[in-house]
Tab-separated table of C-alpha atoms in Angstrom:
chain	number	residue	atom	x	y	z
U	396	UNK	CA	-22.801	-5.648	23.168
U	397	UNK	CA	-21.976	-2.255	21.963
U	398	UNK	CA	-20.033	-1.264	18.885
U	399	UNK	CA	-18.373	1.572	17.958
U	400	UNK	CA	-16.550	2.899	15.094
U	401	UNK	CA	-13.878	6.248	15.221
U	402	UNK	CA	-11.553	7.418	12.264
U	403	UNK	CA	-9.052	10.476	12.631
U	404	UNK	CA	-5.620	11.639	11.010
U	405	UNK	CA	-2.839	11.161	12.557
U	406	UNK	CA	-0.066	13.483	12.245
U	407	UNK	CA	1.901	12.804	9.329
U	408	UNK	CA	-1.362	12.306	6.785
U	409	UNK	CA	-2.149	8.495	8.146
U	410	UNK	CA	-5.573	7.687	8.839
U	411	UNK	CA	-6.369	5.542	11.465
U	412	UNK	CA	-9.660	3.956	12.308
U	413	UNK	CA	-10.923	1.438	15.075
U	414	UNK	CA	-13.880	-0.645	14.528
U	415	UNK	CA	-14.754	-2.241	18.287
U	416	UNK	CA	-17.071	-4.216	20.211
U	417	UNK	CA	-17.681	-3.993	23.678
U	418	UNK	CA	-19.480	-4.683	27.203
U	419	UNK	CA	-17.562	-3.813	30.315
U	420	UNK	CA	-14.396	-4.464	28.312
U	421	UNK	CA	-13.198	-4.894	25.107
U	422	UNK	CA	-14.544	-7.977	23.386
U	423	UNK	CA	-13.375	-7.522	19.877
U	424	UNK	CA	-11.181	-4.944	18.000
U	425	UNK	CA	-9.763	-3.807	14.700
U	426	UNK	CA	-7.372	-1.214	14.048
U	427	UNK	CA	-7.445	-0.245	10.244
U	428	UNK	CA	-5.610	2.353	8.138
U	429	UNK	CA	-3.233	3.604	5.661
U	430	UNK	CA	-0.452	3.201	7.904
U	431	UNK	CA	2.365	0.510	7.857
U	432	UNK	CA	3.097	-1.901	10.229
U	433	UNK	CA	6.160	-4.138	10.041
U	434	UNK	CA	6.042	-6.980	9.901
U	435	UNK	CA	2.214	-6.690	8.789
U	436	UNK	CA	1.110	-9.805	10.194
U	437	UNK	CA	1.860	-8.876	13.753
U	438	UNK	CA	-0.829	-6.183	13.424
U	439	UNK	CA	-3.787	-9.187	14.564
U	440	UNK	CA	-1.182	-9.678	17.598
U	441	UNK	CA	-1.710	-6.093	18.891
U	442	UNK	CA	-5.577	-6.450	18.565
U	443	UNK	CA	-5.257	-9.491	20.627
U	444	UNK	CA	-3.644	-8.351	23.009
U	445	UNK	CA	-5.637	-5.654	23.493
U	446	UNK	CA	-9.360	-7.593	24.416
U	447	UNK	CA	-10.349	-7.720	27.619
U	448	UNK	CA	-8.884	-4.370	28.038
U	449	UNK	CA	-11.454	-2.415	30.344
U	450	UNK	CA	-13.965	0.471	28.478
U	451	UNK	CA	-12.620	2.908	30.934
U	452	UNK	CA	-8.803	2.455	30.842
U	453	UNK	CA	-7.282	5.666	30.302
U	454	UNK	CA	-5.954	6.674	26.936
U	455	UNK	CA	-2.389	6.632	28.061
U	456	UNK	CA	-2.267	3.104	29.706
U	457	UNK	CA	-3.764	1.974	26.081
U	458	UNK	CA	-1.268	3.153	24.489
U	459	UNK	CA	1.268	1.946	26.675
U	460	UNK	CA	0.021	-1.049	26.300
U	461	UNK	CA	-0.111	-1.046	22.444
U	462	UNK	CA	3.826	0.248	22.510
U	463	UNK	CA	4.468	-2.563	25.066
U	464	UNK	CA	2.784	-5.357	22.503
U	465	UNK	CA	4.602	-3.846	19.712
U	466	UNK	CA	7.773	-4.310	21.222
U	467	UNK	CA	6.916	-7.873	22.077
U	468	UNK	CA	5.945	-8.952	18.687
U	469	UNK	CA	9.216	-7.215	16.876
U	470	UNK	CA	6.932	-4.326	15.446
U	471	UNK	CA	7.725	-1.109	13.627
U	472	UNK	CA	4.782	1.039	13.152
U	473	UNK	CA	5.151	4.008	9.905
U	474	UNK	CA	2.794	6.451	9.604
U	475	UNK	CA	0.881	5.709	13.062
U	476	UNK	CA	2.010	5.327	17.077
U	477	UNK	CA	0.604	3.524	19.990
U	478	UNK	CA	-0.870	7.260	20.905
U	479	UNK	CA	-2.978	7.356	17.985
U	480	UNK	CA	-4.356	4.257	17.975
U	481	UNK	CA	-5.293	4.349	21.905
U	482	UNK	CA	-7.021	8.004	21.089
U	483	UNK	CA	-9.126	6.585	18.527
U	484	UNK	CA	-10.296	3.483	20.492
U	485	UNK	CA	-11.122	6.012	23.521
U	486	UNK	CA	-13.002	7.778	20.461
U	487	UNK	CA	-14.640	4.364	19.072
U	488	UNK	CA	-15.754	3.433	22.506
U	489	UNK	CA	-17.240	6.615	22.874
U	490	UNK	CA	-18.833	6.740	19.826
U	491	UNK	CA	-20.110	3.517	20.259
U	492	UNK	CA	-21.695	4.548	24.050
U	493	UNK	CA	-23.322	7.767	22.149
U	494	UNK	CA	-25.262	5.754	19.870
U	495	UNK	CA	-26.181	3.375	22.489
U	496	UNK	CA	-27.805	5.769	24.211
U	497	UNK	CA	-29.844	7.255	21.521
Z	7	UNK	CA	25.053	-8.101	-8.228
Z	8	UNK	CA	22.903	-8.407	-11.691
Z	9	UNK	CA	18.987	-7.469	-11.518
Z	10	UNK	CA	16.763	-9.096	-13.770
Z	11	UNK	CA	14.097	-6.462	-15.336
Z	12	UNK	CA	10.777	-7.221	-16.759
Z	13	UNK	CA	9.853	-5.296	-19.296
Z	14	UNK	CA	6.255	-3.289	-19.347
Z	15	UNK	CA	3.553	-5.782	-19.131
Z	16	UNK	CA	-0.577	-5.748	-18.472
Z	17	UNK	CA	-2.009	-8.014	-16.274
Z	18	UNK	CA	-5.230	-8.025	-14.068
Z	19	UNK	CA	-4.873	-6.947	-10.249
Z	20	UNK	CA	-5.100	-10.510	-8.646
Z	21	UNK	CA	-2.081	-11.885	-11.052
Z	22	UNK	CA	-0.020	-8.542	-10.480
Z	23	UNK	CA	-0.043	-9.257	-6.294
Z	24	UNK	CA	0.516	-12.410	-6.743
Z	25	UNK	CA	3.897	-11.971	-9.117
Z	26	UNK	CA	5.099	-9.981	-6.633
Z	27	UNK	CA	4.762	-12.654	-4.038
Z	28	UNK	CA	6.113	-15.362	-6.090
Z	29	UNK	CA	9.472	-13.111	-6.883
Z	30	UNK	CA	9.568	-12.394	-3.601
Z	31	UNK	CA	9.497	-16.153	-2.062
Z	32	UNK	CA	11.720	-17.076	-4.504
Z	33	UNK	CA	14.255	-14.774	-4.077
Z	34	UNK	CA	14.295	-15.574	0.186
Z	35	UNK	CA	15.020	-19.036	-1.322
Z	36	UNK	CA	17.937	-17.565	-3.454
Z	37	UNK	CA	15.963	-19.476	-7.044
Z	38	UNK	CA	15.635	-15.754	-8.360
Z	39	UNK	CA	17.881	-13.011	-8.898
Z	40	UNK	CA	16.894	-9.539	-7.356
Z	41	UNK	CA	14.060	-8.045	-9.864
Z	42	UNK	CA	12.372	-5.014	-11.004
Z	43	UNK	CA	9.560	-5.364	-13.056
Z	44	UNK	CA	6.125	-2.993	-14.445
Z	45	UNK	CA	3.117	-3.278	-15.062
Z	46	UNK	CA	-0.277	-2.192	-15.678
Z	47	UNK	CA	-3.820	-3.162	-14.475
Z	48	UNK	CA	-5.597	-4.683	-16.947
Z	49	UNK	CA	-8.906	-4.386	-16.278
Z	50	UNK	CA	-8.330	-0.949	-14.373
Z	51	UNK	CA	-8.697	-1.594	-10.216
Z	52	UNK	CA	-8.343	-0.462	-7.358
Z	53	UNK	CA	-5.870	-2.008	-4.859
Z	54	UNK	CA	-6.146	-1.708	-0.728
Z	55	UNK	CA	-3.172	-1.530	1.808
Z	56	UNK	CA	-3.013	-4.248	3.708
Z	57	UNK	CA	-4.926	-2.543	6.692
Z	58	UNK	CA	-7.789	-1.340	5.081
Z	59	UNK	CA	-11.500	-2.610	4.856
Z	60	UNK	CA	-12.406	-3.451	1.406
Z	61	UNK	CA	-15.921	-2.361	2.399
Z	62	UNK	CA	-14.718	1.119	3.732
Z	63	UNK	CA	-12.682	1.684	1.017
Z	64	UNK	CA	-14.186	1.147	-1.937
Z	65	UNK	CA	-17.420	1.640	-4.118
Z	66	UNK	CA	-17.854	-1.780	-4.989
Z	67	UNK	CA	-21.130	-1.663	-6.686
Z	68	UNK	CA	-20.090	1.128	-8.770
Z	69	UNK	CA	-16.129	-1.190	-9.641
Z	70	UNK	CA	-18.561	-4.033	-10.171
Z	71	UNK	CA	-20.595	-1.668	-12.721
Z	72	UNK	CA	-17.001	-0.668	-14.866
Z	73	UNK	CA	-15.671	-3.824	-14.523
Z	74	UNK	CA	-12.918	-2.668	-12.087
Z	75	UNK	CA	-11.133	-5.381	-10.214
Z	76	UNK	CA	-10.157	-5.009	-6.136
Z	77	UNK	CA	-7.834	-6.322	-4.485
Z	78	UNK	CA	-6.150	-6.158	-0.963
Z	79	UNK	CA	-2.224	-6.034	-1.807
Z	80	UNK	CA	0.369	-7.336	0.912
Z	81	UNK	CA	1.699	-3.763	1.685
Z	82	UNK	CA	0.482	-1.478	4.090
Z	83	UNK	CA	-0.515	2.193	2.469
Z	84	UNK	CA	-3.912	3.532	1.138
Z	85	UNK	CA	-6.493	2.514	-1.876
Z	86	UNK	CA	-5.213	2.975	-4.966
Z	87	UNK	CA	-6.984	3.150	-8.376
Z	88	UNK	CA	-4.995	1.654	-11.125
Z	89	UNK	CA	-6.708	2.617	-14.353
Z	90	UNK	CA	-5.024	0.637	-17.111
Z	91	UNK	CA	-4.042	3.681	-19.800
Z	92	UNK	CA	-3.473	6.122	-16.402
Z	93	UNK	CA	-0.458	5.180	-14.801
Z	94	UNK	CA	2.753	2.643	-14.691
Z	95	UNK	CA	3.372	0.564	-11.807
Z	96	UNK	CA	6.746	-0.995	-10.535
Z	97	UNK	CA	7.639	-3.797	-8.108
Z	98	UNK	CA	11.415	-3.550	-6.626
Z	99	UNK	CA	12.116	-6.747	-5.389
Z	100	UNK	CA	15.645	-8.053	-3.580
Z	101	UNK	CA	17.343	-8.793	-0.474
Z	102	UNK	CA	17.110	-6.329	2.257
Z	103	UNK	CA	21.237	-5.620	1.245
Z	104	UNK	CA	20.974	-4.525	-1.432
Z	105	UNK	CA	19.294	-1.494	0.117
Z	106	UNK	CA	20.407	0.809	2.725
Z	107	UNK	CA	19.336	0.142	6.309
Z	108	UNK	CA	16.025	1.120	7.547
Z	109	UNK	CA	12.487	1.232	5.854
Z	110	UNK	CA	12.502	5.200	5.440
Z	111	UNK	CA	15.877	5.015	3.569
Z	112	UNK	CA	14.747	2.603	1.400
Z	113	UNK	CA	11.653	4.329	0.618
Z	114	UNK	CA	14.317	7.675	-0.337
Z	115	UNK	CA	16.535	5.365	-2.336
Z	116	UNK	CA	14.066	3.624	-4.028
Z	117	UNK	CA	12.084	6.871	-4.579
Z	118	UNK	CA	15.518	7.868	-5.918
Z	119	UNK	CA	15.142	5.937	-9.092
Z	120	UNK	CA	11.809	7.030	-9.977
Z	121	UNK	CA	12.710	10.606	-9.599
Z	122	UNK	CA	16.094	10.391	-11.764
Z	123	UNK	CA	13.006	8.280	-14.870
Z	124	UNK	CA	10.583	11.382	-14.542
Z	125	UNK	CA	13.634	14.051	-14.793
Z	126	UNK	CA	14.571	12.238	-17.629
Z	127	UNK	CA	11.845	13.737	-19.623
Z	128	UNK	CA	12.180	17.000	-17.687
Z	129	UNK	CA	10.248	16.745	-14.289
Z	130	UNK	CA	11.312	17.605	-11.589
Z	131	UNK	CA	10.455	15.599	-9.003
Z	132	UNK	CA	10.815	15.270	-5.058
Z	133	UNK	CA	10.681	12.877	-2.333
Z	134	UNK	CA	8.291	13.527	0.368
Z	135	UNK	CA	8.396	10.988	3.560
Z	136	UNK	CA	6.947	8.568	4.084
Z	137	UNK	CA	6.388	7.120	0.526
Z	138	UNK	CA	5.534	9.993	-1.634
Z	139	UNK	CA	7.045	11.803	-4.444
Z	140	UNK	CA	5.618	15.366	-5.418
Z	141	UNK	CA	6.029	17.311	-8.251
Z	142	UNK	CA	5.587	21.304	-7.217
Z	143	UNK	CA	4.237	20.030	-3.991
Z	144	UNK	CA	1.516	17.469	-5.503
Z	145	UNK	CA	1.619	14.031	-5.204
Z	146	UNK	CA	2.663	11.967	-8.679
Z	147	UNK	CA	3.432	8.821	-6.894
Z	148	UNK	CA	2.524	6.360	-4.175
Z	149	UNK	CA	4.807	3.632	-3.091
Z	150	UNK	CA	4.491	1.031	-0.145
Z	151	UNK	CA	6.963	-1.048	1.380
Z	152	UNK	CA	7.141	-5.153	2.875
Z	153	UNK	CA	9.715	-7.033	4.283
Z	154	UNK	CA	9.707	-10.481	4.571
Z	155	UNK	CA	12.752	-13.348	5.635
Z	156	UNK	CA	15.177	-10.305	4.828
Z	157	UNK	CA	13.877	-9.349	1.236
Z	158	UNK	CA	12.220	-6.017	0.740
Z	159	UNK	CA	9.719	-5.594	-1.636
Z	160	UNK	CA	8.596	-1.963	-2.654
Z	161	UNK	CA	5.723	-1.281	-5.312
Z	162	UNK	CA	4.630	1.805	-6.574
Z	163	UNK	CA	2.525	3.835	-9.027
Z	164	UNK	CA	3.591	6.886	-11.790
Z	165	UNK	CA	0.332	8.715	-12.142
Z	166	UNK	CA	0.597	9.256	-15.762
Z	167	UNK	CA	-3.461	10.426	-16.403
Z	168	UNK	CA	-6.017	11.528	-14.033
Z	169	UNK	CA	-9.786	10.083	-14.877
Z	170	UNK	CA	-11.189	12.352	-11.386
Z	171	UNK	CA	-14.417	11.201	-12.291
Z	172	UNK	CA	-14.175	7.167	-11.959
Z	173	UNK	CA	-11.283	7.757	-9.423
Z	174	UNK	CA	-13.686	9.510	-7.038
Z	175	UNK	CA	-16.699	7.045	-8.258
Z	176	UNK	CA	-14.426	3.628	-7.397
Z	177	UNK	CA	-13.093	4.774	-4.132
Z	178	UNK	CA	-14.939	6.179	-0.737
Z	179	UNK	CA	-12.404	8.908	0.236
Z	180	UNK	CA	-13.023	9.764	3.667
Z	181	UNK	CA	-13.825	13.915	4.872
Z	182	UNK	CA	-11.067	13.417	7.466
Z	183	UNK	CA	-8.275	12.339	4.627
Z	184	UNK	CA	-9.201	15.936	3.189
Z	185	UNK	CA	-9.914	18.175	6.393
Z	186	UNK	CA	-7.152	19.628	7.385
Z	187	UNK	CA	-5.522	20.471	4.549
Z	188	UNK	CA	-8.285	22.665	3.087
Z	189	UNK	CA	-8.034	21.071	0.101
Z	190	UNK	CA	-10.804	21.666	-2.577
Z	191	UNK	CA	-10.350	19.221	-5.009
Z	192	UNK	CA	-8.313	16.175	-6.084
Z	193	UNK	CA	-6.507	18.553	-8.743
Z	194	UNK	CA	-4.935	20.605	-5.544
Z	195	UNK	CA	-3.126	17.737	-4.430
Z	196	UNK	CA	-2.784	15.616	-7.086
Z	197	UNK	CA	-0.693	16.268	-10.079
Z	198	UNK	CA	-0.016	13.778	-13.562
Z	199	UNK	CA	2.862	13.224	-15.820
Z	200	UNK	CA	1.011	14.576	-18.783
Z	201	UNK	CA	0.575	17.738	-16.744
Z	202	UNK	CA	3.984	18.711	-17.190
Z	203	UNK	CA	5.755	16.149	-20.454
Z	204	UNK	CA	3.841	15.316	-23.531
Z	205	UNK	CA	4.824	12.103	-23.791
Z	206	UNK	CA	3.020	8.529	-24.155
Z	207	UNK	CA	2.758	5.483	-21.807
Z	208	UNK	CA	5.545	3.992	-23.155
Z	209	UNK	CA	8.032	6.533	-23.081
Z	210	UNK	CA	6.802	6.863	-19.610
Z	211	UNK	CA	8.124	3.048	-19.300
Z	212	UNK	CA	11.679	4.086	-21.502
Z	213	UNK	CA	11.856	7.062	-18.842
Z	214	UNK	CA	11.397	4.800	-16.018
Z	215	UNK	CA	13.463	2.215	-17.089
Z	216	UNK	CA	16.408	4.140	-17.537
Z	217	UNK	CA	16.062	5.846	-14.367
Z	218	UNK	CA	15.379	2.227	-12.268
Z	219	UNK	CA	18.647	0.756	-14.278
Z	220	UNK	CA	20.661	3.702	-13.775
Z	221	UNK	CA	24.501	2.313	-12.974
Z	222	UNK	CA	23.326	-1.193	-12.397
Z	223	UNK	CA	24.127	-4.664	-14.124
Z	224	UNK	CA	20.794	-6.014	-15.073
Z	225	UNK	CA	19.145	-7.893	-17.822
Z	226	UNK	CA	15.554	-8.126	-19.227
Z	227	UNK	CA	14.176	-11.361	-18.072
Z	228	UNK	CA	11.102	-13.405	-17.514
Z	229	UNK	CA	9.147	-15.297	-14.504
Z	230	UNK	CA	10.698	-18.854	-14.212
Z	231	UNK	CA	8.616	-21.763	-14.863
Z	232	UNK	CA	8.727	-22.184	-10.943
Z	233	UNK	CA	7.643	-19.045	-9.911
Z	234	UNK	CA	5.035	-19.034	-12.825
Z	235	UNK	CA	3.261	-22.162	-11.103
Z	236	UNK	CA	3.200	-20.261	-7.998
Z	237	UNK	CA	1.712	-17.083	-9.488
Z	238	UNK	CA	-1.177	-18.983	-10.671
Z	239	UNK	CA	-1.253	-20.665	-7.157
Z	240	UNK	CA	-1.353	-17.200	-5.327
Z	241	UNK	CA	-3.393	-16.042	-7.949
Z	242	UNK	CA	-6.797	-18.387	-7.673
Z	243	UNK	CA	-5.958	-19.339	-3.509
Z	244	UNK	CA	-5.621	-15.912	-2.077
Z	245	UNK	CA	-5.657	-12.415	-4.385
Z	246	UNK	CA	-8.782	-13.104	-6.123
Z	247	UNK	CA	-10.663	-14.917	-2.716
Z	248	UNK	CA	-13.163	-12.930	-0.644
Z	249	UNK	CA	-11.084	-14.578	1.957
Z	250	UNK	CA	-8.124	-12.187	1.330
Z	251	UNK	CA	-9.808	-9.192	-0.196
Z	252	UNK	CA	-12.370	-9.238	2.500
Z	253	UNK	CA	-10.139	-9.878	5.387
Z	254	UNK	CA	-10.582	-6.391	6.598
């Protein structure tokens, strides 16, 4: 199992971080930051819905999946977007792979 | 609609967060009136946002050395150092119909009360979406909101004084947070009441009270016995627990 972490500032000034564990697909994920998700208790549902995504899945597809999960769970995001989360996930995967090689 | 106003009080971090949630539940159950409360944090404390990691955001060993409590809020947003003598925090808790429709609009509406209060001591402040209040382009107040079962809770801090060394000691401020604005120091992005008005913390409270209650029917009140019991429960079984505070 590889672990990865990435953090970036998104437009609007909030920070989003992703802590991830993966093999060929995402096994565990935490989306962290100073953004707002309403209702708050639904963020874990979005995290759960991302498990099993292949690490080679492209950023746009992950973003669409997050958007769909948000809609299904009646989630409103403020200060963060599916695109920002998706790009941070890809960064975390890439950081994990890089540190695993070294 | 008549508001209950709970006067400025000092509480520890766990109790402060427990009081907000207990009031929210009682308003949801129609057992309590819409409430405005003002408080400070004693001992000084760090609160982190609902989605932050305590270990990432807070220098826990420094907090232990200084006797500073650390708590996870029910609301999103960022980590805040609550210096007992350096700020006043408010909470506004009421049914959704007491506010404009929408989260962003509600931020603007309630932040307007803070701005009115600051105006009362000659400080010209402005709302800066999403959830900040600025004076001369620098942040003086951060605010956070949650909604549950038709009830809105918004709380926020108004910075009165600033102990920069302690703040930097207890918060792990990431380089990403300050990277894109060419910020050299916290003084360039944060300001405080004492920079603009030589008032006491008590005077700041009085002017905020006026700003928050302007054009409202209100009465001074306190927690009901039932709310108090729930506060003790939430304080002991949620907000002071590692399970909650280190859940991320």
